[in-house]
Amino acid sequence: MCGICGFIVDQKDSSYDWAGTLQVMTRRLVHRGPDSEGYHCTRTSGSVVGLGHRRLSVIDLSEQANQPLGNEDDSVLIVFNGEIYNYKELTEELKGKGHRFKSHSDTEAIIHLYEDRGDRCVDRLRGMFAFALWDQIKGRLLLARDPMGIKPLFYVLKDGNFYFASEIKALLAIDEVSRDMDLVALDHYFTYGYIPGSHTIFRDIKKLPPASYMVLESGEITITSYWAIQYLPKTELRDEALSEALLDTFMKAVKRHLVSDVPVGVFLSGGVDSSIIAALMSMVGERQFDTFSLGYATGGDDELPYAHMVADCFHTTHHAFRVDPEMTRILPVLLWHLDEPFFDNSIIPTYYISKLARETVKVAISGDGGDEVFGGYEWTRRNQYRIAFQRLPGFVRNPLKKASAELAVAADYGTGLMPKIRRFLSDMNADMEAGFLRRTAVSRRFRQALYSGAFKDELGDFDAIGYRDQLLSEAQVTDIREKMLYADAVSYLPDDCLFKVDRMSMAHGLEVRVPFLDRELVEFAARIPFNYKIHGLTSKYILKKTFSRALPGKILKQRKQGFTIPISAWLQGQLGGLASRVLSSDTFRRRNLFEKEFIRWMLDEHTSGRQELGHRIWSIVVFEIWARLYLDEKVDSTPAVSLREMID
């Protein structure tokens, strides 16, 4: 795993130190690749081309695999972040065609595959990747990102100059890249908890979408999508035959993900998905491997007992620790690594488990992606309740429907019995899309109450909910349930789950691999009939059925808990005072983005226990700390202050 960056800029001022600028950009990514550093900077045809690389050595640890890496005559150069799991097969095929290799790295296979197939080289790559490839003879730059968006890639095109990087912080080293905030992106953040699609929090900076490649030629960029999840036609396999085919596909995926010249461990939460990964590791012949788990010292349930059960089952070398509220002190460090405001509080345990794993291994395998691919989220079960409710006689349903109408903001998060009943009835009476949106997004009504008049004026009629509507409409499938799976897979998965894991693991120079998102496995799973994913009230049915003999029964029957901290309980305790000081500070008020009376109401309601607003409060605290780092202080290296020091 690595960090990449670079540019193609107009050579107007021949005295400007572009090589020095490239060095600054690259060194802002040192955490992604602590093993070595490489540069290519040259002037050509009135432009300056720069490629920078920070390396985490995992495959071919020799200096011959250092980057930027070139073909036989260095007319094609690449900087690459990720792993190509089928590189050995590609290498043998390309050698058979006369290509000469100077290393044993997976990176070099991409170069020669490009020479052989051009931009469509991406079709043959199996792995996680983001790369930039400079074709000096043709004068063109090719950038690409893997199908599921496991690895990140950001870019700026401004005044004829083009810049790219694995992380935003490297782009902010460029003077002409503005820190002006995009309020549309900010509305996306407060709607979903993350910033989806091509947006970033900065107006000038964009994301290359997953499953896309970009070509920069003659100052113009074109973006092409090269792959999409196909849910049709459905497989004709059923029951045992389906389980056998799934197991075979999954085992091949895990074998591919074990390609490494360094030890590989497993993130073991104790949930179904990570337990399946541990089982498969054992099945494919990994006799001894390390597993890593975490729990919570106060205020919440965790899955540590289940993780220990699985570790004992497969005789792993197990490592575990517990997170406590005081560990939130590192929030400024986490947000610096994230570059953008990001609501998902599981960044904290992800950061700490990555730190724990890096003490033992360079590579860890996680169970991310199982919920999006096989249907594991809460909305899937709630929809089954809704179907049963809709079968009730009209004389029963209609009065209940009337009672749930006009749900007030205060009822959205109320902890009492009546608010909970009203929310349940609202879900039962709504169509599937509305129920899905209520579970995955913050309502416009709530956001309108939160935002200041100036913020609302700037947004006008814009509503970030439209992005999720767009995803549902573009899914190439008619079943609304699979439309929702699609929306999760192309938005929440890359822009929340994978974004979080990439940043928190790379903060420690740890590579994390995700076999659930192996391209062949995703394609196979997409064509499994939906009723084999959600069967009655059982989520991930075919997955659990397939591994029922390999895992303890308690693992398969436990309720999904997720990889999140008990932030609501903590905000009613020792974190509550910190949050109150942040949100009542003069610095926060001067931003003029939020209604101070509504903020005060939120804090009072949550502290009293009348409303469960911990996640909403946390999202605002996170934004404010991020703004102080990136807008006010413009911190360009890991901050040395704790959360408490930053507030007091």
XYZ file of N, CA, C and O in Angstrom, residues 109 120 140 307 384 417 465 471 520 600 640:
44
model
N 3.378 -5.077 -13.688
C 2.425 -5.745 -14.579
C 1.453 -4.737 -15.197
O 1.029 -4.885 -16.351
N -7.841 0.209 -21.461
C -8.669 -0.909 -20.994
C -7.862 -1.955 -20.237
O -8.383 -3.032 -19.908
N 0.196 11.836 -22.520
C -1.101 11.664 -21.862
C -0.920 11.012 -20.497
O -0.003 10.217 -20.278
N -15.473 -12.741 19.453
C -14.163 -12.748 18.791
C -13.246 -13.785 19.433
O -12.537 -14.536 18.737
N -39.093 -6.366 5.971
C -39.902 -7.567 6.157
C -41.069 -7.287 7.104
O -42.187 -7.775 6.896
N -41.768 6.073 24.706
C -42.514 5.032 24.004
C -43.262 5.586 22.801
O -43.223 4.986 21.712
N -30.612 14.940 -0.329
C -31.367 13.692 -0.476
C -31.465 13.295 -1.949
O -31.551 12.112 -2.292
N -29.213 7.621 -7.181
C -28.626 6.286 -7.162
C -29.695 5.207 -7.335
O -29.506 4.238 -8.071
N -14.840 -10.952 -8.667
C -15.584 -12.150 -9.035
C -16.641 -12.502 -7.994
O -17.750 -12.939 -8.334
N -28.596 24.534 21.261
C -28.809 24.478 22.711
C -29.910 23.463 23.044
O -29.786 22.694 23.998
N -0.353 18.065 17.224
C 0.208 17.573 18.487
C -0.740 17.793 19.657
O -0.443 17.376 20.775
